Coordinates of C-alpha atoms in Angstrom, one line a residue:
Chain A
M1 CA 66.2 0.6 29.3
D2 CA 64.1 -1.2 31.1
F3 CA 60.6 -2.6 29.6
F4 CA 58.6 0.2 31.4
E5 CA 60.6 3.0 30.0
L6 CA 60.6 1.4 26.7
F7 CA 56.9 1.1 26.6
M8 CA 56.2 4.6 28.0
Q9 CA 58.8 5.8 25.3
S10 CA 57.0 4.0 22.4
L11 CA 53.2 4.6 23.4
P12 CA 52.9 8.1 21.8
R13 CA 54.1 6.2 18.4
F14 CA 51.6 3.3 19.4
A15 CA 48.9 5.6 19.9
D16 CA 49.5 7.2 16.5
G17 CA 49.5 4.1 14.9
M18 CA 46.6 2.5 16.4
R19 CA 44.8 5.8 15.5
T20 CA 45.3 5.1 11.8
T21 CA 44.8 1.3 11.9
L22 CA 41.1 2.4 13.4
F23 CA 40.7 4.8 10.7
L24 CA 41.9 2.4 8.0
T25 CA 39.3 -0.4 9.9
V26 CA 36.3 2.2 10.3
A27 CA 36.8 3.5 6.6
A28 CA 37.1 -0.1 5.1
L29 CA 34.0 -1.1 7.2
F30 CA 31.9 2.1 6.1
F31 CA 32.8 1.3 2.5
G32 CA 32.7 -2.4 2.9
I33 CA 29.3 -2.3 4.0
I34 CA 27.9 -0.3 1.4
L35 CA 29.8 -2.4 -1.2
G36 CA 28.5 -5.3 0.3
M37 CA 24.8 -4.2 0.0
I38 CA 25.2 -3.4 -3.2
A39 CA 26.9 -6.6 -4.5
C40 CA 24.3 -8.8 -2.2
F41 CA 21.5 -7.0 -4.2
F42 CA 23.0 -7.7 -7.4
K43 CA 23.5 -11.3 -6.4
I44 CA 19.8 -11.6 -5.7
S45 CA 18.6 -9.7 -8.7
K46 CA 16.7 -11.2 -11.4
L47 CA 19.0 -9.4 -13.8
K48 CA 22.0 -12.0 -15.0
V49 CA 24.3 -8.9 -15.9
L50 CA 23.9 -7.6 -12.1
R51 CA 24.3 -11.2 -10.9
A52 CA 27.6 -11.8 -13.0
I53 CA 29.2 -8.3 -11.9
A54 CA 28.6 -9.5 -8.5
T55 CA 29.9 -13.1 -9.0
I56 CA 33.1 -12.0 -10.8
Y57 CA 33.6 -9.4 -8.0
V58 CA 33.2 -11.9 -5.1
D59 CA 35.3 -14.4 -7.0
I60 CA 38.3 -12.0 -7.7
I61 CA 38.5 -10.8 -4.3
R62 CA 38.0 -14.1 -2.5
G63 CA 40.6 -15.9 -5.1
T64 CA 43.5 -13.6 -4.7
P65 CA 45.4 -12.8 -1.7
L66 CA 45.0 -9.5 0.2
L67 CA 49.0 -9.3 0.1
V68 CA 48.9 -9.5 -3.9
Q69 CA 45.8 -7.2 -4.2
A70 CA 47.6 -4.5 -2.0
Y71 CA 50.9 -4.5 -3.9
F72 CA 48.9 -4.7 -7.1
L73 CA 47.0 -1.5 -6.6
Y74 CA 49.7 0.5 -4.9
F75 CA 52.7 -0.2 -6.7
G76 CA 51.2 -2.1 -10.2
I77 CA 48.4 0.4 -11.1
S78 CA 50.8 3.2 -10.6
Q79 CA 53.6 1.8 -12.7
G80 CA 51.2 0.4 -15.2
I81 CA 48.8 3.0 -16.0
G82 CA 50.2 5.9 -13.7
I83 CA 47.4 6.6 -11.2
T84 CA 48.8 7.2 -8.0
M85 CA 47.3 7.3 -4.7
T86 CA 48.8 7.6 -1.2
N87 CA 49.0 4.2 0.8
T88 CA 46.5 5.1 3.0
T89 CA 43.9 5.6 0.2
A90 CA 45.2 2.6 -1.5
G91 CA 44.9 0.5 1.8
I92 CA 41.2 1.7 2.4
I93 CA 40.5 0.7 -1.3
V94 CA 41.8 -2.9 -0.8
L95 CA 40.4 -3.5 2.5
S96 CA 36.9 -1.9 1.4
L97 CA 37.1 -4.3 -1.7
N98 CA 37.6 -7.3 0.7
A99 CA 35.0 -6.6 3.3
G100 CA 32.7 -5.9 0.6
A101 CA 32.9 -8.9 -1.1
Y102 CA 33.1 -11.3 2.2
L103 CA 29.9 -9.0 3.7
S104 CA 28.1 -9.5 0.4
E105 CA 28.1 -13.3 0.8
I106 CA 27.2 -12.7 4.6
F107 CA 24.3 -10.6 3.6
R108 CA 23.1 -12.8 1.1
S109 CA 23.4 -15.9 3.6
G110 CA 21.2 -13.9 6.0
I111 CA 18.3 -13.2 3.3
N112 CA 18.5 -16.6 2.2
A113 CA 18.2 -18.1 5.8
V114 CA 14.6 -16.3 6.3
N115 CA 11.9 -18.7 5.5
K116 CA 10.7 -18.0 2.1
G117 CA 6.9 -18.2 3.5
Q118 CA 7.8 -14.6 5.0
M119 CA 8.2 -13.1 1.5
E120 CA 5.3 -15.0 0.0
A121 CA 3.1 -13.8 2.8
A122 CA 4.0 -10.2 2.5
R123 CA 3.4 -10.5 -1.1
S124 CA 0.0 -12.1 -0.9
L125 CA -1.1 -9.0 1.2
G126 CA -0.3 -7.0 -1.8
L127 CA 3.2 -5.5 -0.8
S128 CA 5.8 -5.0 -3.5
Y129 CA 8.9 -6.8 -3.6
S130 CA 11.0 -4.1 -2.3
K131 CA 8.5 -3.4 0.4
A132 CA 8.4 -7.0 1.5
M133 CA 11.9 -6.9 1.6
I134 CA 12.3 -3.9 3.6
K135 CA 9.8 -4.4 6.0
V136 CA 9.6 -8.3 6.6
V137 CA 12.7 -9.8 5.3
L138 CA 15.6 -7.8 6.1
P139 CA 14.9 -6.8 10.0
Q140 CA 14.9 -10.8 10.2
A141 CA 18.1 -11.1 8.0
V142 CA 19.9 -8.3 10.2
R143 CA 19.3 -10.4 13.5
I144 CA 20.7 -13.6 11.6
V145 CA 24.0 -11.8 10.4
I146 CA 25.1 -9.8 13.2
P147 CA 27.5 -12.3 14.7
S148 CA 29.0 -13.0 11.2
V149 CA 29.4 -9.5 10.5
V150 CA 31.1 -8.6 13.8
N151 CA 33.4 -11.4 12.8
Q152 CA 34.3 -9.8 9.5
F153 CA 34.9 -6.6 11.5
I154 CA 37.4 -8.3 13.5
I155 CA 39.0 -9.8 10.3
T156 CA 39.0 -6.3 8.3
L157 CA 40.9 -5.0 12.0
K158 CA 43.4 -7.6 11.8
D159 CA 43.9 -7.2 7.8
T160 CA 45.1 -3.7 8.3
T161 CA 48.4 -5.0 9.5
I162 CA 48.9 -6.5 6.1
I163 CA 48.5 -2.9 4.7
S164 CA 51.6 -1.8 6.6
V165 CA 53.8 -3.6 3.4
I166 CA 52.6 -0.6 1.4
G167 CA 53.6 1.8 4.1
A168 CA 50.7 3.0 5.6
P169 CA 51.5 4.1 9.1
E170 CA 49.4 1.7 10.9
L171 CA 50.1 0.1 14.1
M172 CA 52.0 -2.7 12.6
K173 CA 54.2 -0.4 10.5
T174 CA 54.9 1.8 13.3
A175 CA 56.1 -1.4 15.5
N176 CA 58.3 -2.1 12.3
I177 CA 59.9 1.2 12.3
I178 CA 60.6 0.9 16.1
V179 CA 62.3 -2.1 16.1
A180 CA 64.5 -1.5 12.8
R181 CA 65.8 1.5 15.2
N182 CA 66.2 -0.2 18.5
F183 CA 66.3 -4.1 17.8
R184 CA 63.9 -4.6 20.8
G185 CA 61.4 -7.1 18.5
F186 CA 60.7 -9.1 21.5
E187 CA 59.0 -6.4 23.6
I188 CA 57.7 -4.3 20.7
Y189 CA 56.0 -6.8 18.8
G190 CA 54.7 -8.3 22.2
M191 CA 53.4 -5.2 23.3
V192 CA 51.7 -4.7 19.8
A193 CA 50.2 -8.0 20.0
I194 CA 48.5 -7.0 23.3
L195 CA 47.2 -3.9 22.0
Y196 CA 45.5 -5.8 19.0
F197 CA 44.2 -8.3 21.4
I198 CA 42.8 -5.5 23.7
V199 CA 40.7 -3.7 20.9
I200 CA 39.7 -6.9 19.5
F201 CA 38.7 -8.1 22.8
I202 CA 36.7 -4.8 23.6
L203 CA 35.0 -5.5 19.9
T204 CA 34.0 -9.0 20.7
K205 CA 32.5 -8.1 24.2
I206 CA 30.5 -5.1 22.7
S207 CA 29.1 -7.7 20.1
Q208 CA 28.1 -10.1 22.6
V209 CA 26.3 -7.5 24.5
I210 CA 24.2 -6.4 21.1
E211 CA 23.8 -10.3 20.4
R212 CA 22.2 -10.7 23.7
R213 CA 20.0 -7.8 23.3
L214 CA 19.0 -9.0 20.1
S215 CA 18.5 -12.6 21.0
N216 CA 16.3 -11.5 24.0
G217 CA 14.2 -10.1 21.4
K218 CA 14.2 -13.2 19.6
S219 CA 13.0 -15.4 21.9
K220 CA 10.0 -13.4 22.5
S221 CA 9.7 -13.2 18.7
S222 CA 11.0 -15.6 16.4
Q223 CA 11.1 -19.2 17.1
S224 CA 8.3 -19.9 14.6
A225 CA 8.7 -20.1 11.1
Chain B
M1 CA -21.0 -12.6 -11.4
E2 CA -18.1 -15.2 -10.7
K3 CA -15.7 -13.7 -8.1
V4 CA -12.8 -16.3 -9.8
K5 CA -12.9 -17.6 -13.3
V6 CA -10.1 -20.2 -14.6
R7 CA -9.7 -21.3 -17.9
N8 CA -7.7 -23.8 -19.6
L9 CA -4.9 -23.5 -17.0
H10 CA -1.6 -25.2 -17.3
K11 CA 1.7 -25.0 -15.1
Y12 CA 4.7 -26.4 -15.5
F13 CA 7.5 -26.8 -12.9
E14 CA 10.7 -27.2 -15.3
K15 CA 9.5 -30.2 -17.6
L16 CA 7.0 -31.5 -15.3
E17 CA 3.3 -30.4 -15.9
V18 CA 1.7 -30.2 -12.6
L19 CA -1.5 -28.6 -13.8
R20 CA -3.0 -29.8 -17.0
G21 CA -5.8 -27.7 -18.0
I22 CA -8.0 -26.6 -15.2
D23 CA -11.2 -24.6 -15.7
L24 CA -13.2 -23.5 -12.8
D25 CA -16.1 -20.5 -11.7
V26 CA -16.4 -19.5 -8.4
A27 CA -19.4 -17.7 -7.5
E28 CA -19.7 -14.8 -5.1
G29 CA -20.1 -16.2 -1.6
E30 CA -19.3 -19.7 -2.5
V31 CA -17.1 -22.0 -0.3
V32 CA -15.3 -24.2 -2.5
C33 CA -12.9 -26.9 -1.1
L34 CA -10.3 -28.6 -2.8
I35 CA -9.5 -32.1 -2.0
G36 CA -7.1 -34.8 -3.6
P37 CA -4.0 -36.9 -2.7
S38 CA -0.5 -35.0 -2.2
G39 CA 1.1 -34.1 -5.1
S40 CA -2.2 -33.7 -7.0
G41 CA -1.7 -29.8 -7.6
K42 CA -4.2 -28.7 -5.3
S43 CA -2.0 -26.2 -3.5
T44 CA -0.2 -25.1 -6.8
F45 CA -3.8 -24.6 -8.3
L46 CA -4.3 -22.3 -5.3
R47 CA -1.3 -20.3 -5.2
C48 CA -1.9 -19.8 -9.1
I49 CA -4.9 -17.9 -8.2
N50 CA -3.1 -14.9 -6.6
Q51 CA 0.0 -15.5 -8.8
L52 CA 2.4 -16.7 -6.2
E53 CA 2.9 -19.3 -8.9
E54 CA 3.2 -17.8 -12.4
I55 CA 1.3 -19.7 -14.8
T56 CA 2.6 -21.4 -18.1
D57 CA -0.8 -21.0 -19.9
G58 CA -4.4 -20.1 -19.7
E59 CA -6.0 -17.2 -18.0
I60 CA -7.2 -16.5 -14.4
V61 CA -9.7 -13.8 -14.0
V62 CA -10.6 -12.3 -10.5
D63 CA -13.2 -9.8 -9.7
G64 CA -13.7 -9.1 -13.3
A65 CA -9.6 -8.4 -13.9
S66 CA -7.4 -10.7 -15.3
I67 CA -4.5 -11.3 -12.9
T68 CA -2.4 -13.1 -15.3
D69 CA -2.3 -10.6 -17.9
K70 CA 1.4 -9.4 -18.0
K71 CA 0.4 -5.9 -17.9
A72 CA -1.8 -6.8 -14.3
N73 CA -1.1 -4.6 -11.7
I74 CA -0.4 -7.8 -9.1
N75 CA 0.1 -6.1 -6.1
K76 CA -3.1 -4.1 -6.4
L77 CA -5.0 -7.2 -7.3
R78 CA -3.7 -9.3 -4.4
E79 CA -4.9 -6.7 -2.0
N80 CA -8.5 -8.5 -2.7
I81 CA -7.3 -11.9 -2.3
G82 CA -6.4 -12.8 1.4
M83 CA -4.3 -15.6 1.7
V84 CA -3.8 -18.1 4.6
F85 CA -0.5 -20.5 4.6
Q86 CA -0.1 -24.1 6.1
Q87 CA 2.7 -22.7 8.1
F88 CA 0.8 -19.6 9.4
N89 CA 4.0 -17.2 8.4
L90 CA 3.3 -14.5 10.7
F91 CA 6.3 -11.9 10.8
P92 CA 8.3 -13.0 13.8
H93 CA 9.8 -9.7 14.4
L94 CA 6.6 -8.2 14.8
T95 CA 3.7 -8.2 17.4
V96 CA 0.3 -9.5 16.4
A97 CA -1.0 -6.3 16.1
Q98 CA 1.7 -5.0 13.7
N99 CA 1.4 -7.8 11.8
I100 CA -2.0 -7.1 10.9
M101 CA -1.6 -3.6 10.3
M102 CA 1.3 -4.0 8.4
A103 CA -0.5 -4.3 5.0
P104 CA -3.3 -1.4 5.6
V105 CA -0.7 0.8 7.0
Q106 CA 2.2 0.2 4.1
L107 CA -0.6 0.3 1.1
K108 CA -1.9 3.4 2.8
K109 CA -5.3 2.1 2.8
M110 CA -5.5 3.4 6.5
T111 CA -3.7 5.6 9.1
K112 CA -1.9 3.8 11.8
D113 CA -4.9 4.6 14.4
E114 CA -7.4 3.3 12.0
A115 CA -5.1 0.1 11.4
A116 CA -4.9 -0.2 15.2
V117 CA -8.9 -0.3 15.8
R118 CA -9.2 -2.2 12.7
A119 CA -6.5 -5.2 14.2
K120 CA -8.4 -4.8 17.5
E121 CA -11.7 -5.5 15.8
L122 CA -10.0 -8.6 13.6
L123 CA -8.5 -10.0 17.0
E124 CA -11.8 -9.6 18.8
M125 CA -13.6 -11.7 15.8
V126 CA -11.0 -14.6 16.2
D127 CA -11.4 -14.3 19.9
L128 CA -7.5 -13.3 20.2
G129 CA -8.0 -9.8 21.7
E130 CA -6.2 -10.4 24.6
K131 CA -2.8 -11.2 22.4
Y132 CA -2.8 -7.6 20.7
D133 CA 0.9 -6.8 21.9
E134 CA 2.5 -10.5 22.1
Y135 CA 4.8 -11.7 19.6
P136 CA 3.9 -14.6 17.2
A137 CA 6.5 -16.7 19.2
N138 CA 4.4 -16.8 22.5
L139 CA 1.1 -18.1 20.8
S140 CA 0.1 -21.6 20.2
G141 CA -0.3 -23.0 16.4
G142 CA -4.0 -22.4 16.6
Q143 CA -3.7 -19.1 17.8
Q144 CA -1.2 -18.3 15.4
Q145 CA -3.2 -19.4 12.5
R146 CA -6.2 -17.3 13.7
V147 CA -4.0 -14.2 13.8
A148 CA -3.0 -15.3 10.2
I149 CA -6.8 -15.4 9.3
A150 CA -7.2 -11.7 10.9
R151 CA -4.0 -10.6 9.2
A152 CA -5.4 -11.6 6.0
L153 CA -8.8 -10.1 6.3
A154 CA -7.1 -6.6 7.3
M155 CA -7.3 -5.4 3.7
N156 CA -10.8 -6.1 3.5
P157 CA -10.4 -8.7 0.7
D158 CA -13.5 -10.3 -1.3
I159 CA -11.9 -13.6 -1.8
M160 CA -9.9 -15.9 0.7
L161 CA -7.6 -18.4 -0.1
F162 CA -6.8 -21.4 2.2
D163 CA -3.8 -23.6 1.8
E164 CA -3.8 -26.2 4.2
P165 CA -4.6 -24.1 7.0
T166 CA -5.1 -26.9 9.7
S167 CA -2.3 -29.3 8.3
A168 CA 0.5 -28.0 10.7
L169 CA -1.6 -27.9 13.7
D170 CA -1.8 -30.3 16.6
P171 CA -5.3 -32.1 16.6
E172 CA -6.8 -30.2 19.5
M173 CA -6.4 -26.9 17.9
V174 CA -8.1 -28.2 14.2
G175 CA -11.1 -26.8 15.5
E176 CA -10.7 -23.5 16.9
V177 CA -9.4 -22.5 13.3
L178 CA -11.9 -24.2 11.3
N179 CA -14.6 -22.3 13.2
V180 CA -13.3 -18.9 12.3
I181 CA -13.3 -20.2 8.7
K182 CA -16.8 -21.4 9.3
K183 CA -17.7 -18.1 10.8
L184 CA -16.3 -16.2 7.6
A185 CA -18.5 -18.9 5.3
K186 CA -21.7 -17.7 7.3
D187 CA -20.8 -14.1 6.4
G188 CA -20.9 -15.0 2.8
M189 CA -16.9 -14.7 1.8
T190 CA -15.8 -16.2 -1.2
M191 CA -13.5 -18.8 -0.1
V192 CA -11.1 -21.7 -2.0
I193 CA -9.6 -23.8 0.5
V194 CA -7.3 -26.6 0.0
T195 CA -7.8 -29.0 3.0
H196 CA -7.6 -33.0 4.0
E197 CA -10.4 -32.4 6.6
M198 CA -13.1 -34.2 5.0
G199 CA -15.7 -33.4 7.6
F200 CA -14.9 -29.9 7.8
A201 CA -15.3 -30.0 3.9
R202 CA -18.7 -31.9 4.0
E203 CA -19.9 -29.2 6.6
V204 CA -18.6 -25.8 5.3
A205 CA -18.2 -26.4 1.4
D206 CA -20.9 -25.4 -1.1
R207 CA -18.9 -27.5 -3.7
V208 CA -16.2 -29.9 -3.4
I209 CA -13.7 -30.3 -5.9
F210 CA -11.6 -33.5 -6.2
M211 CA -8.3 -33.2 -8.1
D212 CA -5.7 -36.0 -9.2
E213 CA -2.6 -35.8 -11.3
G214 CA -3.0 -31.8 -12.1
V215 CA -6.7 -32.2 -13.7
I216 CA -10.4 -31.9 -11.6
V217 CA -11.6 -35.5 -11.7
E218 CA -14.9 -34.9 -10.0
Q219 CA -16.9 -32.1 -8.5
G220 CA -20.2 -31.4 -7.0
N221 CA -21.9 -30.6 -3.7
P222 CA -20.4 -32.0 -1.0
M223 CA -23.6 -34.8 -0.2
D224 CA -22.9 -36.3 -3.8
V225 CA -19.0 -36.4 -3.8
F226 CA -18.7 -37.9 -0.5
G227 CA -22.1 -39.9 -0.4
D228 CA -21.7 -41.4 -4.0
P229 CA -18.5 -40.6 -6.1
Q230 CA -18.8 -41.4 -9.9
N231 CA -15.1 -41.7 -10.4
E232 CA -12.9 -44.7 -9.7
R233 CA -10.0 -42.4 -8.4
T234 CA -12.3 -40.1 -6.2
K235 CA -13.7 -43.5 -4.8
N236 CA -10.1 -44.6 -4.1
F237 CA -9.1 -41.4 -2.2
L238 CA -12.1 -41.4 -0.1
N239 CA -11.6 -44.9 0.7
M240 CA -8.2 -44.2 2.1
V241 CA -9.2 -41.2 3.8
L242 CA -12.6 -41.6 5.3

């Protein structure tokens, strides 16, 4: 079977795998962004309890390998306390927890990067803390964090490959199945690598366009502190 | 009636006592200039008046309402106290007009249209009518500071606080900002101004207060304080800066 034939034959399964990969990524980022925002506001909160919760969450996620988290959640929890879930669900949970932890740190650094005179100026006008946050600090923080957030998107997309170990039928798992059948690892893994590369390349290009758009606005609006 | 009444104000940063018992009354329409060496606590004092700094002890009453009371509605009271910062602190993601309209619209004091009219008026007053749709980054320092003054005036405050409003400016821009402040003084605005511009303080102030090491060392009308300082520390300071 020549290369082209092999490619055409594998393509439908690659497409299925890629669909699952993208689904895992989008779901994980959706929940990750929500988790990240909550953890970020916990972390900058005045309440010690909330800060502690956020710190513990981020430290646990950052301090343990994703692979171990995936095994623990999918195999460990079901064996230990009998809660079972599908491998896709487990995958989304693990990836969301990870993206959320790292995004919360990114969001926090963005908020911290906004000059504290901005908050003071808004408060001095009579705006409440939350109004000042929403109207003055966050719009500036968003611009600052966009490159890091896109970077996290890419990391999450790559992390989906690790979910193959618990059997979620994403692109990497699909490749493994094909190779187990035909022993054409060189071609199949090579094609998979190229497919990941193309998706991430497109994502990077889109983010560059967004960054350029925003930095246009920035050159007009924000060199001053 | 006093617009600002400060009694026995103490402020600690951790263990460091930066304000060590300050009493001050500012009358309606009075212009008070705070001068003194850096680290003397004048900016901290000013920031206590609108509670950007929490005080450790004492009381501050603004327009008859205690702003240091735990139950005070601080946001409401701040609407009546405009503040202008050394670093301007304009909102860089908003246009000049949006900067000015922010507080009146967000706090539901005016509709968008009313606020827009008001922004135009205020910009005319500070001679920047043509900068209505500009972003702050396209303005010079002096222009930014004049916009900041307009923004602080948008809520029609009774009292204005200025924290070294010209210290971050290139020398040629100091005058245009001071002229706006003088205009406000002439219109009867009650103002407390921390400044290093002694000539300006002499000209505009009804009262000059010299602070050092967290206390008011000497105060009086500018002729007396600048012309015939009584305290040794005041004399030393004035010798250095004049």
